[in-house]
mmCIF file with all atom_site columns, C-alpha atoms in Angstrom:
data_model
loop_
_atom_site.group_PDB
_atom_site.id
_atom_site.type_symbol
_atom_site.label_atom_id
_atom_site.label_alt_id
_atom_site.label_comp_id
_atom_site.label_asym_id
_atom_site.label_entity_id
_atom_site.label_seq_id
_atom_site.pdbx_PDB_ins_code
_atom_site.Cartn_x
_atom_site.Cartn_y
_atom_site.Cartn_z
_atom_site.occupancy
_atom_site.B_iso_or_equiv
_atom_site.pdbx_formal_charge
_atom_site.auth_seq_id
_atom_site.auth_comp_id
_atom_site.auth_asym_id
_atom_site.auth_atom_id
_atom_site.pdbx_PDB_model_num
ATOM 1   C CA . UNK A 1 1   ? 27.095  -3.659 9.742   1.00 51.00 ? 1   UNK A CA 1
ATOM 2   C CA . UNK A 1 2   ? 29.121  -1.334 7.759   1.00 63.00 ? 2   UNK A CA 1
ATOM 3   C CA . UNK A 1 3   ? 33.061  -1.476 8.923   1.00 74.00 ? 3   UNK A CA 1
ATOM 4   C CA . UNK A 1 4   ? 34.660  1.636  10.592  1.00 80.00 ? 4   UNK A CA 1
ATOM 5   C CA . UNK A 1 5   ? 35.860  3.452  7.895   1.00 83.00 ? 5   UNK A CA 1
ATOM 6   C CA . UNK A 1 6   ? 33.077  3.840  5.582   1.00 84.00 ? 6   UNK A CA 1
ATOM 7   C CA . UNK A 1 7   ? 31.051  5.055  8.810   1.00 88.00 ? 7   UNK A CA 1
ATOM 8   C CA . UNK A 1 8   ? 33.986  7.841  9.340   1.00 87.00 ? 8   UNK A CA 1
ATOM 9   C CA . UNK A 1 9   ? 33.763  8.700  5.483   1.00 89.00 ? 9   UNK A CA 1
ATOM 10  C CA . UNK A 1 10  ? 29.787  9.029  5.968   1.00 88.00 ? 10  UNK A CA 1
ATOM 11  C CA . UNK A 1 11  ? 30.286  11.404 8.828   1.00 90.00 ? 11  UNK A CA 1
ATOM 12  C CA . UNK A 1 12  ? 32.712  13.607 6.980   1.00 91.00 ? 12  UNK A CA 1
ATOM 13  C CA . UNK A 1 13  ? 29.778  13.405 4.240   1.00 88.00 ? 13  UNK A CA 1
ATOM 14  C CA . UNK A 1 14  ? 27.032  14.824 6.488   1.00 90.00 ? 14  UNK A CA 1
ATOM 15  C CA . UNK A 1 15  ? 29.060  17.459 8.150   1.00 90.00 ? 15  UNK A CA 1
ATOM 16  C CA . UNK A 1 16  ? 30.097  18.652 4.144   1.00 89.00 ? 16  UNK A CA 1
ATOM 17  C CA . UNK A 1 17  ? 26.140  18.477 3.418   1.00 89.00 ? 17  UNK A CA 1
ATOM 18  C CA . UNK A 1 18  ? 25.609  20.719 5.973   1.00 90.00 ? 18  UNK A CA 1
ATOM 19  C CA . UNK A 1 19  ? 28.227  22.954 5.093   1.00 89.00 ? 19  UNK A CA 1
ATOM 20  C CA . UNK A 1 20  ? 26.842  23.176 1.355   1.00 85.00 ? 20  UNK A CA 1
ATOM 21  C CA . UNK A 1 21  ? 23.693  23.740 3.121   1.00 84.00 ? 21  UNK A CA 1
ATOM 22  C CA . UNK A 1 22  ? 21.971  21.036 1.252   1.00 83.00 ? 22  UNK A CA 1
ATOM 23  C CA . UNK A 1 23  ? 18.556  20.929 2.749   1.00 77.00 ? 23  UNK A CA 1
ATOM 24  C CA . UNK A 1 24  ? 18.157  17.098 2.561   1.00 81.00 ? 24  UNK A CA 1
ATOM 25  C CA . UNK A 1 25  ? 20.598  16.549 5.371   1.00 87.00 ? 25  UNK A CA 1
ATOM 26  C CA . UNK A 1 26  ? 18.426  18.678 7.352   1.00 88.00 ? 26  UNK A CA 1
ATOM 27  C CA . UNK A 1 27  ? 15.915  16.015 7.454   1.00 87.00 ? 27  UNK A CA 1
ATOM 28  C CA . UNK A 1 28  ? 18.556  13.562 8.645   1.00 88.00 ? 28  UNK A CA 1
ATOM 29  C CA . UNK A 1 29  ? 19.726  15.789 11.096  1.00 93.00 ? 29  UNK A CA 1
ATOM 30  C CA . UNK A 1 30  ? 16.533  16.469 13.037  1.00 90.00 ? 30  UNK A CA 1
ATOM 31  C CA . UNK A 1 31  ? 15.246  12.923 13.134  1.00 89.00 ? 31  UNK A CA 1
ATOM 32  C CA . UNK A 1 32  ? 18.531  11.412 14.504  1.00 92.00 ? 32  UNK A CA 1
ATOM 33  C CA . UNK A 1 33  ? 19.057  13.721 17.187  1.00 92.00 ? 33  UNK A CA 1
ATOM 34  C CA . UNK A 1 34  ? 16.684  14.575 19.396  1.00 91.00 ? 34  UNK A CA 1
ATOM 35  C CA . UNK A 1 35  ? 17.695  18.388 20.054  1.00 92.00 ? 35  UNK A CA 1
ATOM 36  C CA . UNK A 1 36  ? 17.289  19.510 16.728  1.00 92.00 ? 36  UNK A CA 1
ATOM 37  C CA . UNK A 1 37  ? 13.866  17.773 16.746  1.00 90.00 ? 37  UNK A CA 1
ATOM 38  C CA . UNK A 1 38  ? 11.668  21.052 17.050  1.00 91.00 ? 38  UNK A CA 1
ATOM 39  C CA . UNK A 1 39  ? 13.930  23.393 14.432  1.00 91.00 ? 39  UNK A CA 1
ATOM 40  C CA . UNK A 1 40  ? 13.413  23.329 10.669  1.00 91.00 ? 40  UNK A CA 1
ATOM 41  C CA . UNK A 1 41  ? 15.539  22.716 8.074   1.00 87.00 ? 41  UNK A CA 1
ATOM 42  C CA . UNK A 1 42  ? 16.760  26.655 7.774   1.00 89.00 ? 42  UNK A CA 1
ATOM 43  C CA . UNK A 1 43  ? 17.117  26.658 11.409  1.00 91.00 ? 43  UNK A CA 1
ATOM 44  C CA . UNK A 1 44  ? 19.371  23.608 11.358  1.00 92.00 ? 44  UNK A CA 1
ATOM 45  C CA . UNK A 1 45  ? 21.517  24.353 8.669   1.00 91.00 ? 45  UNK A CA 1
ATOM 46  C CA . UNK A 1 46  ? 22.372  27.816 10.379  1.00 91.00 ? 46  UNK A CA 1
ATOM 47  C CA . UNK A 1 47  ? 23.469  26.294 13.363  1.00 91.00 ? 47  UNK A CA 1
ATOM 48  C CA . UNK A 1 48  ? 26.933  25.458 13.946  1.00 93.00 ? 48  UNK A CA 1
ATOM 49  C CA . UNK A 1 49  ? 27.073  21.445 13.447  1.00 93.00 ? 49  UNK A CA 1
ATOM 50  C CA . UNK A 1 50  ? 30.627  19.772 14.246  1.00 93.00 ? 50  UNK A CA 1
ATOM 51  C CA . UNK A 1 51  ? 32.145  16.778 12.717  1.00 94.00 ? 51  UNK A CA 1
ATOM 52  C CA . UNK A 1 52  ? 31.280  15.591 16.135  1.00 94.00 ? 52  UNK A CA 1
ATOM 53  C CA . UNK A 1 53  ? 28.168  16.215 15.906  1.00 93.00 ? 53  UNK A CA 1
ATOM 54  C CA . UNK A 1 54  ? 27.695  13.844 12.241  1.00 90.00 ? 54  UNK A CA 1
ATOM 55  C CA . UNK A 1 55  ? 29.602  11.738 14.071  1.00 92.00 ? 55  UNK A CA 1
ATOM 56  C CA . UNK A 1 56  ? 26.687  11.169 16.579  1.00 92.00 ? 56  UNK A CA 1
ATOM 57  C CA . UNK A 1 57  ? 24.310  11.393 13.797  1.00 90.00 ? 57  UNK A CA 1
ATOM 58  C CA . UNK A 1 58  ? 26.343  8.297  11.798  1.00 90.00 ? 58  UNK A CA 1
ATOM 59  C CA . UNK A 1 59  ? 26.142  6.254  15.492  1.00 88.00 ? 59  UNK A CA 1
ATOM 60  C CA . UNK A 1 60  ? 22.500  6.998  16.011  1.00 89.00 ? 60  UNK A CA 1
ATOM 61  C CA . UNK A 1 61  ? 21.687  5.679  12.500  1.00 86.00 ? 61  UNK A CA 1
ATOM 62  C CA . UNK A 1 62  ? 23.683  2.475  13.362  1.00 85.00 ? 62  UNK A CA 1
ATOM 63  C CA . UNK A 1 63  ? 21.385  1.794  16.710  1.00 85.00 ? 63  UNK A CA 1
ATOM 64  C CA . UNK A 1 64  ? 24.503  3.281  18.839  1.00 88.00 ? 64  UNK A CA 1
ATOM 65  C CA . UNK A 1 65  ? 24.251  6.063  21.904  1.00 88.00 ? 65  UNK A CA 1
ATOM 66  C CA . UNK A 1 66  ? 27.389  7.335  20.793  1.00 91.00 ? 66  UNK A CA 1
ATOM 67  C CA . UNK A 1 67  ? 30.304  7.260  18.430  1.00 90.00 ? 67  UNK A CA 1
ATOM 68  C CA . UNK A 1 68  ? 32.197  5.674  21.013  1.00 89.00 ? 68  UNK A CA 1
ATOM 69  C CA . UNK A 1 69  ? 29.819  2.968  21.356  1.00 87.00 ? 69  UNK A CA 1
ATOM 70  C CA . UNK A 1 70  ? 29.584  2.545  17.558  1.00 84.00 ? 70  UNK A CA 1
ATOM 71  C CA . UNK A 1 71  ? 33.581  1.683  17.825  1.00 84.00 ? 71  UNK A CA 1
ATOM 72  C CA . UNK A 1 72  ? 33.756  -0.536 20.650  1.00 83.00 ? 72  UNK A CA 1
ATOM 73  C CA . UNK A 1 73  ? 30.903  -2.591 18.746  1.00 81.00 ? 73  UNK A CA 1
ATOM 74  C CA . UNK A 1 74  ? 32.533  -3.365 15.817  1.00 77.00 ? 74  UNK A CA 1
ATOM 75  C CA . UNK A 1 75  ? 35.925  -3.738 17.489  1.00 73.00 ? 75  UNK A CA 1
ATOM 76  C CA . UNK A 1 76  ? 33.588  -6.775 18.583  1.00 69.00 ? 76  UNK A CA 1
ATOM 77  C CA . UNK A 1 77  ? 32.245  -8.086 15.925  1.00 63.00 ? 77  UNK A CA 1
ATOM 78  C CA . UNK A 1 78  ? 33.689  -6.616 12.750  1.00 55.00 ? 78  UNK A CA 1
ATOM 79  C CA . UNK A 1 79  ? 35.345  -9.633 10.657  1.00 52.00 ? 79  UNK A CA 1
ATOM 80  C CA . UNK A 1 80  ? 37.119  -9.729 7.099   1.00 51.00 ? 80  UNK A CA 1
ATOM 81  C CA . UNK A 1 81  ? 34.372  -9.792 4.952   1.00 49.00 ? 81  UNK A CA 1
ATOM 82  C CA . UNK A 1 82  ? 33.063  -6.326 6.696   1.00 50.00 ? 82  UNK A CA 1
ATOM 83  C CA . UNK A 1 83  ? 36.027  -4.458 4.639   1.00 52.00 ? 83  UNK A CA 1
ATOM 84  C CA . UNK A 1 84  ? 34.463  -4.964 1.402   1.00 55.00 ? 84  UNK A CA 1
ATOM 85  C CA . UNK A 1 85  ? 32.983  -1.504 0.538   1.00 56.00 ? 85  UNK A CA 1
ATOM 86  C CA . UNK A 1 86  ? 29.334  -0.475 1.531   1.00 68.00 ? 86  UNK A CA 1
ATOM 87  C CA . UNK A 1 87  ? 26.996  -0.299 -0.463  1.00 73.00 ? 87  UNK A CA 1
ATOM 88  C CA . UNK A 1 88  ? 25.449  3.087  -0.911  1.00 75.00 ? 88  UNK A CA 1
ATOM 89  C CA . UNK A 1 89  ? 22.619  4.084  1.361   1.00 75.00 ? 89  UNK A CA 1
ATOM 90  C CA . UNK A 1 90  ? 19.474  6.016  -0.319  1.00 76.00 ? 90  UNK A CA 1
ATOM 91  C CA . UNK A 1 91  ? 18.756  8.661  2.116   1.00 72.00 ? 91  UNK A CA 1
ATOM 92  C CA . UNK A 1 92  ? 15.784  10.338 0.188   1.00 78.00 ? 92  UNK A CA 1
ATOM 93  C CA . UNK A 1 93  ? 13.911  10.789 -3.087  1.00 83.00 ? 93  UNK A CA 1
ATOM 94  C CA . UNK A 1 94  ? 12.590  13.964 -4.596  1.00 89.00 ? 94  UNK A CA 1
ATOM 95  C CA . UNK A 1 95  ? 10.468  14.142 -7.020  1.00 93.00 ? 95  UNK A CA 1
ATOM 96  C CA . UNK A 1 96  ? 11.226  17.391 -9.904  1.00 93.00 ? 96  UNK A CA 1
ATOM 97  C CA . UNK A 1 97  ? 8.044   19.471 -11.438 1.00 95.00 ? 97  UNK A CA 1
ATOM 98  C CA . UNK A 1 98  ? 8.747   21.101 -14.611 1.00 94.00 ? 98  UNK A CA 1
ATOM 99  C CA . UNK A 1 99  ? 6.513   25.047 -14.074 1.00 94.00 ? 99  UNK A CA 1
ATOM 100 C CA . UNK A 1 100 ? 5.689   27.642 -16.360 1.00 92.00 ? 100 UNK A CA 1
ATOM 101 C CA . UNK A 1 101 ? 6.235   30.525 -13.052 1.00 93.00 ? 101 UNK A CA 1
ATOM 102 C CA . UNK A 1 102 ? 7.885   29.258 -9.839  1.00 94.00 ? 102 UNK A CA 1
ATOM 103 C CA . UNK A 1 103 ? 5.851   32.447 -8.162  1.00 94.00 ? 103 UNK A CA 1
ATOM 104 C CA . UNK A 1 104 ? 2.838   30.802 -9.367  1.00 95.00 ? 104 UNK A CA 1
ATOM 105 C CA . UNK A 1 105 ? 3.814   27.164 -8.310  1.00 96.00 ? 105 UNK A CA 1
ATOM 106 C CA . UNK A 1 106 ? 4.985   28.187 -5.195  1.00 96.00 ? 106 UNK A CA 1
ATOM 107 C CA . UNK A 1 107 ? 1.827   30.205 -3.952  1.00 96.00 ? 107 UNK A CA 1
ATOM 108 C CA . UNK A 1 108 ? -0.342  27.048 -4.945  1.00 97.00 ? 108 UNK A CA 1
ATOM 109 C CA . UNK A 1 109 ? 1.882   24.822 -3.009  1.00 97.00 ? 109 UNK A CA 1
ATOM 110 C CA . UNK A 1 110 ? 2.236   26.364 0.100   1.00 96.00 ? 110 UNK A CA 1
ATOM 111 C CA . UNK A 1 111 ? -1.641  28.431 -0.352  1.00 95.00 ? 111 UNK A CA 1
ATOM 112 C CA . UNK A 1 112 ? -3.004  26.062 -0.939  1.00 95.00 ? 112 UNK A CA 1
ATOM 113 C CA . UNK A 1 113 ? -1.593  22.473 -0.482  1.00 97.00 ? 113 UNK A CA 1
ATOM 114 C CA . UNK A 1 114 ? 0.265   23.425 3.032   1.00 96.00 ? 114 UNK A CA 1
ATOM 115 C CA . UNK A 1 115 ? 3.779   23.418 1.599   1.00 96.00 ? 115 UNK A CA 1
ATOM 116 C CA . UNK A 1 116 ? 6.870   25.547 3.047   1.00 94.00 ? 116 UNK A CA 1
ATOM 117 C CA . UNK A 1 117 ? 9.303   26.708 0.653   1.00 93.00 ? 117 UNK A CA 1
ATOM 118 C CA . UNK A 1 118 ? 12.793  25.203 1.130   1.00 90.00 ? 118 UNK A CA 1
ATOM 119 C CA . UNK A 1 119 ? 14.301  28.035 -0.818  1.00 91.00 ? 119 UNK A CA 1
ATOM 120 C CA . UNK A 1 120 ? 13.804  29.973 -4.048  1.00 91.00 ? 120 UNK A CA 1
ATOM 121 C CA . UNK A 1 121 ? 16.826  30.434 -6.601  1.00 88.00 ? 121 UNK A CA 1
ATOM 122 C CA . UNK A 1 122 ? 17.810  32.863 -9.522  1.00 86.00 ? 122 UNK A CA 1
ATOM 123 C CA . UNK A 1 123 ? 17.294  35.825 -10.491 1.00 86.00 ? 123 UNK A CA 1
ATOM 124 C CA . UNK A 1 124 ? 14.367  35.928 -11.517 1.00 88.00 ? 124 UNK A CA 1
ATOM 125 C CA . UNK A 1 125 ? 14.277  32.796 -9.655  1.00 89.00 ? 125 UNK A CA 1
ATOM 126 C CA . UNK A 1 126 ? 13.860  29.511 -11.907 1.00 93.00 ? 126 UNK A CA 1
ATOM 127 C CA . UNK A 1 127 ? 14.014  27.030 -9.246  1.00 94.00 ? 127 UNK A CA 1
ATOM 128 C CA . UNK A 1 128 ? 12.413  26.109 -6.085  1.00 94.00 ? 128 UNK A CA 1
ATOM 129 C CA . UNK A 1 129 ? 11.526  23.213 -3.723  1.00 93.00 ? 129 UNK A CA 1
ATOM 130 C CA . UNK A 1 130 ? 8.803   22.864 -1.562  1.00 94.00 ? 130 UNK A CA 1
ATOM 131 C CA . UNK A 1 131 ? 8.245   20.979 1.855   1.00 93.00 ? 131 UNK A CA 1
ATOM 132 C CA . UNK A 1 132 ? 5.497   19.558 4.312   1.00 91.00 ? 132 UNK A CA 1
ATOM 133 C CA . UNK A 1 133 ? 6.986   17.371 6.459   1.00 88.00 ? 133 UNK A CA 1
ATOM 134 C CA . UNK A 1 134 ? 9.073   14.802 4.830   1.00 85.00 ? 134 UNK A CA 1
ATOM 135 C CA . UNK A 1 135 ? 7.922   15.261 1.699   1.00 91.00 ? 135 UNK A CA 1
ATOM 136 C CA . UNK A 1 136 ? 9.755   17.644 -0.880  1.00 92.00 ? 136 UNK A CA 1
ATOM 137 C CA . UNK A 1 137 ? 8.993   18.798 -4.367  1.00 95.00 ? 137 UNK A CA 1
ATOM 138 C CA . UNK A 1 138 ? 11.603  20.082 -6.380  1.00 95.00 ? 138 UNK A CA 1
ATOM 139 C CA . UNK A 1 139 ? 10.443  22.944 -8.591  1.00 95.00 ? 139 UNK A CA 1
ATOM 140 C CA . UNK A 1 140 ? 12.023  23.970 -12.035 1.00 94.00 ? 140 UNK A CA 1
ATOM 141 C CA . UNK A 1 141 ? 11.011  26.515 -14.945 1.00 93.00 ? 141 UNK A CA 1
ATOM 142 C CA . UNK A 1 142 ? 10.665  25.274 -18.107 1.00 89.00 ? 142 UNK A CA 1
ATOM 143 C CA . UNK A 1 143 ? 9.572   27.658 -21.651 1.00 83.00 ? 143 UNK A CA 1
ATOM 144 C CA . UNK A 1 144 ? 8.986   24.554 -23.382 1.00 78.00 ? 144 UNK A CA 1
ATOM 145 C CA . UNK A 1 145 ? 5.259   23.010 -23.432 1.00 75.00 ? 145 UNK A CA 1
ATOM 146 C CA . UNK A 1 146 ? 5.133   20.997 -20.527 1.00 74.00 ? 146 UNK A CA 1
ATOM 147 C CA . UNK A 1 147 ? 2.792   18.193 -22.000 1.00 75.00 ? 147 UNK A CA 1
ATOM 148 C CA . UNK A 1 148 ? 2.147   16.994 -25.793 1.00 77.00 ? 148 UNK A CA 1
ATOM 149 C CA . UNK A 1 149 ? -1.308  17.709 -26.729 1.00 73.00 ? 149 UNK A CA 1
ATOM 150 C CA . UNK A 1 150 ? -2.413  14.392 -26.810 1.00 81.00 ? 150 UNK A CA 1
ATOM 151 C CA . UNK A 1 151 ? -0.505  13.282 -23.717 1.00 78.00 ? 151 UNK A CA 1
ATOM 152 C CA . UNK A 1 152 ? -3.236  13.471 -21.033 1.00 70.00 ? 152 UNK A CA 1
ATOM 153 C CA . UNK A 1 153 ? -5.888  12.397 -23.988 1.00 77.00 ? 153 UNK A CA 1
ATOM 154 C CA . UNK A 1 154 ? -3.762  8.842  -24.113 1.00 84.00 ? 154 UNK A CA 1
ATOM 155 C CA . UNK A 1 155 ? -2.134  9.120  -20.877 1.00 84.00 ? 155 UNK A CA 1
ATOM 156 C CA . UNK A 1 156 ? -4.814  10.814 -18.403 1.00 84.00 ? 156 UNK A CA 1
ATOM 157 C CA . UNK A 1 157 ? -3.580  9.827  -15.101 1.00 87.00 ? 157 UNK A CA 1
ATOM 158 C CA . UNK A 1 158 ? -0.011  10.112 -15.735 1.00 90.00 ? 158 UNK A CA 1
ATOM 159 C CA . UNK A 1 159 ? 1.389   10.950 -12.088 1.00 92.00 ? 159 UNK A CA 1
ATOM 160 C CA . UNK A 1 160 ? 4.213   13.622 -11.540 1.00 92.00 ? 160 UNK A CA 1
ATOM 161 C CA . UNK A 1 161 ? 4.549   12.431 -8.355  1.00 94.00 ? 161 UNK A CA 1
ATOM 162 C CA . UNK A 1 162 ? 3.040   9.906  -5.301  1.00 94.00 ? 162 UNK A CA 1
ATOM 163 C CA . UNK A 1 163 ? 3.485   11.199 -1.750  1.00 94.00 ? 163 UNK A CA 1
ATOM 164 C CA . UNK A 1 164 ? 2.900   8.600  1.215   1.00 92.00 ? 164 UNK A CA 1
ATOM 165 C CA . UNK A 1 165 ? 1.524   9.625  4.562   1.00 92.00 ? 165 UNK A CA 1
ATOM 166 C CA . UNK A 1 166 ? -0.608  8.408  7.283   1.00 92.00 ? 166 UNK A CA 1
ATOM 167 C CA . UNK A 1 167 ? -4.275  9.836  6.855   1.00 94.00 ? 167 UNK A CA 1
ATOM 168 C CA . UNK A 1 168 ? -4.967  10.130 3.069   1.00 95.00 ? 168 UNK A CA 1
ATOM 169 C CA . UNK A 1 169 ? -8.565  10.856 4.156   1.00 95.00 ? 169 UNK A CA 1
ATOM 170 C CA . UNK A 1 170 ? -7.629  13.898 6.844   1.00 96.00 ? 170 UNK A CA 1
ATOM 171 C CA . UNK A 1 171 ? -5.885  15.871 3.997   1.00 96.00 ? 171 UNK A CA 1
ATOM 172 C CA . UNK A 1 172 ? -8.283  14.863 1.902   1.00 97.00 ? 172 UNK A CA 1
ATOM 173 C CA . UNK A 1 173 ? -11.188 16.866 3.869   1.00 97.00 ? 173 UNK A CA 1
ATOM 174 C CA . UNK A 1 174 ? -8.190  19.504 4.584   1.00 96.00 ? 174 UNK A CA 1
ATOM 175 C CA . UNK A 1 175 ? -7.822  19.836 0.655   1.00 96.00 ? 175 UNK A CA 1
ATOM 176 C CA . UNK A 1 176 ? -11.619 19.964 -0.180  1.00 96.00 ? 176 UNK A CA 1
ATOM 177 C CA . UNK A 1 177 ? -12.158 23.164 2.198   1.00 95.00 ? 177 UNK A CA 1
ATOM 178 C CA . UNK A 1 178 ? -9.101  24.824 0.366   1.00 93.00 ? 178 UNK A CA 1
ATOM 179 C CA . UNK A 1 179 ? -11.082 24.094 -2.729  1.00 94.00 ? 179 UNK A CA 1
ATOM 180 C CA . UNK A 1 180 ? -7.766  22.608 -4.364  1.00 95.00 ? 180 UNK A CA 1
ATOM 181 C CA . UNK A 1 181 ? -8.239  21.082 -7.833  1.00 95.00 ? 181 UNK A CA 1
ATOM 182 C CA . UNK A 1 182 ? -8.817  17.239 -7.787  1.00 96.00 ? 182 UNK A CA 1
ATOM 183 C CA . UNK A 1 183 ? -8.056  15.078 -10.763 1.00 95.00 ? 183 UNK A CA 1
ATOM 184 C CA . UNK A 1 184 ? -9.179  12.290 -8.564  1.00 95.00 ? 184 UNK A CA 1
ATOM 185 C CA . UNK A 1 185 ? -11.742 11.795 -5.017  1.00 96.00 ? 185 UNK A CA 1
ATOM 186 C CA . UNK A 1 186 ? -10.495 9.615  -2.374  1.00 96.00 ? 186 UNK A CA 1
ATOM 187 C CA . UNK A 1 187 ? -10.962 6.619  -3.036  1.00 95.00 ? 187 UNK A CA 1
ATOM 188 C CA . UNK A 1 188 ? -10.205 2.803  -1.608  1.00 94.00 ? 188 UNK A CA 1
ATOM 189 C CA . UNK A 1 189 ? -7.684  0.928  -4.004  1.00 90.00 ? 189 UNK A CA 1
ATOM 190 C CA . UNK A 1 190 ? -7.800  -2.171 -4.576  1.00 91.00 ? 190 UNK A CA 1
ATOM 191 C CA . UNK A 1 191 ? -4.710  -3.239 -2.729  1.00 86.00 ? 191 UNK A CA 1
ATOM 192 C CA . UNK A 1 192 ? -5.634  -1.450 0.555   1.00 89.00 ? 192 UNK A CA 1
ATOM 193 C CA . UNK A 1 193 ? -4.720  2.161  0.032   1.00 91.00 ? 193 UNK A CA 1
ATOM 194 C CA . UNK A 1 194 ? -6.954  5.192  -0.036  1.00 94.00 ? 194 UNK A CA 1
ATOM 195 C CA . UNK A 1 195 ? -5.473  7.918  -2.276  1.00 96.00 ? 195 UNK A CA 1
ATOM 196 C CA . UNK A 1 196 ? -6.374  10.814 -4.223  1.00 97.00 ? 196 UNK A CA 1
ATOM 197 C CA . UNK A 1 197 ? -4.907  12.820 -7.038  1.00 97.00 ? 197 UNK A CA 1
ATOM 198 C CA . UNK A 1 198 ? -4.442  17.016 -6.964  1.00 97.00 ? 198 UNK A CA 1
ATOM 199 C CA . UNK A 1 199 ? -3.563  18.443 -10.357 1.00 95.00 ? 199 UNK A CA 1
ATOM 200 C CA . UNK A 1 200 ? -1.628  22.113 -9.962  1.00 95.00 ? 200 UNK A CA 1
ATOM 201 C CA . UNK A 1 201 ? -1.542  25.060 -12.276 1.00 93.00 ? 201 UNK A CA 1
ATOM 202 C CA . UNK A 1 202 ? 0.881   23.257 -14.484 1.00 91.00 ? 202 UNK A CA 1
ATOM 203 C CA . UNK A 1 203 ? -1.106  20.260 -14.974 1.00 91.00 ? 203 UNK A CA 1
ATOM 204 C CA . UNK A 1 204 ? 1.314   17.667 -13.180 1.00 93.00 ? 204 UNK A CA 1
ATOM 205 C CA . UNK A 1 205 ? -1.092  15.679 -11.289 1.00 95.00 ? 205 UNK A CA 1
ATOM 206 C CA . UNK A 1 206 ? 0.106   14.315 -7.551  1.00 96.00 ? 206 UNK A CA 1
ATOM 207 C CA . UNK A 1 207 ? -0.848  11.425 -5.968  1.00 95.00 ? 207 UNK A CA 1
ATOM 208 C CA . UNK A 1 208 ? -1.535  11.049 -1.922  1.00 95.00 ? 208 UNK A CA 1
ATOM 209 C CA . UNK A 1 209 ? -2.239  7.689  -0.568  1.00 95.00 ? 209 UNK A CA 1
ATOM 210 C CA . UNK A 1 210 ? -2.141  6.121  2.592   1.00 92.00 ? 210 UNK A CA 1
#
């Protein structure tokens, strides 16, 4: 268990995060504590969200009911080594798409692949992300050519990106009546998984398995 004062620091970082409206935090927010479960992220990040309030979010994380609780169990068991520093705790991953339009990208993934958009930004906007459920797609402009010419002739299933989730086959069916571009069926791997590969407008090709 990490020792008080890294826990305080992390607290401190969540309410900042939500300050700088950082969307990730969001996430974090609404699975920790239960009465933000049924806002999203834009919802959230307008609220007003105390240091107590990360606080709680820091002692739910830790298997605590309360940030009280959290410090009356270390004052228990918290011993010398626990002041060595934590180590840093990976909170998410998200996966950047170079585009040739963000309008373009941005239609497809929520059109068609059952995205929400995040937010958009620039003017005229060069960056996006994208959402469905835990999953997030960061999307970025780019004038140069996205792909060699002979990348996807050497390198044909090349993966942008792999998104996880419970029922490849569901959103598989859910996908074929959208008539979204496959680079791959669904299809049983050979170490358990079923997945299946989407290619957008862009040509990045991502990968849903379950």
């Amino acid at each position: 268990m990490p020792n008080f004062e890294n826990l305080r620091k992390r607290a401190k970082l969540y309410k900042r995060w939500h300050q700088d409206r950082y969307y990730p935090v969001a996430a974090e927010i609404r699975r920790w504590l239960p009465r933000y479960s049924s806002l999203n992220d834009l919802e959230i990040l307008k609220l007003d969200f105390k240091l107590a309030d990360a606080q709680e979010l820091v002692a739910a994380k830790e298997g605590f009911e309360s940030w009280t609780a959290l410090k009356q169990g270390l004052a228990k068991v918290e011993t010398p080594l626990q002041t060595r520093p934590e180590k840093p705790t990976f909170i998410d991953a998200q996966p950047q798409l170079f585009v040739r339009d963000i309008a373009t990208s941005c239609d497809f993934y929520t059109g068609k692949l059952g995205f929400e958009l995040a937010f958009i930004h620039g003017e005229p906007p060069f960056y996006a992300q994208v959402f469905r459920g835990a999953a997030r797609l960061n999307l970025r402009t780019s004038d140069m050519p996205l792909f060699h010419p002979d990348f996807r002739l050497r390198e044909e299933d090349a993966l942008s990106a792999t998104i996880t989730l419970d029922d490849a086959k569901a959103l598989f069916l859910e996908y074929t009546a959208s008539d979204v571009p496959f680079h791959q069926g669904l299809r049983a791997e050979p170490w358990g998984a079923q997945t299946f590969i989407i290619r957008d407008p862009d040509g990045n090709l991502i990968a849903f398995a379950s």
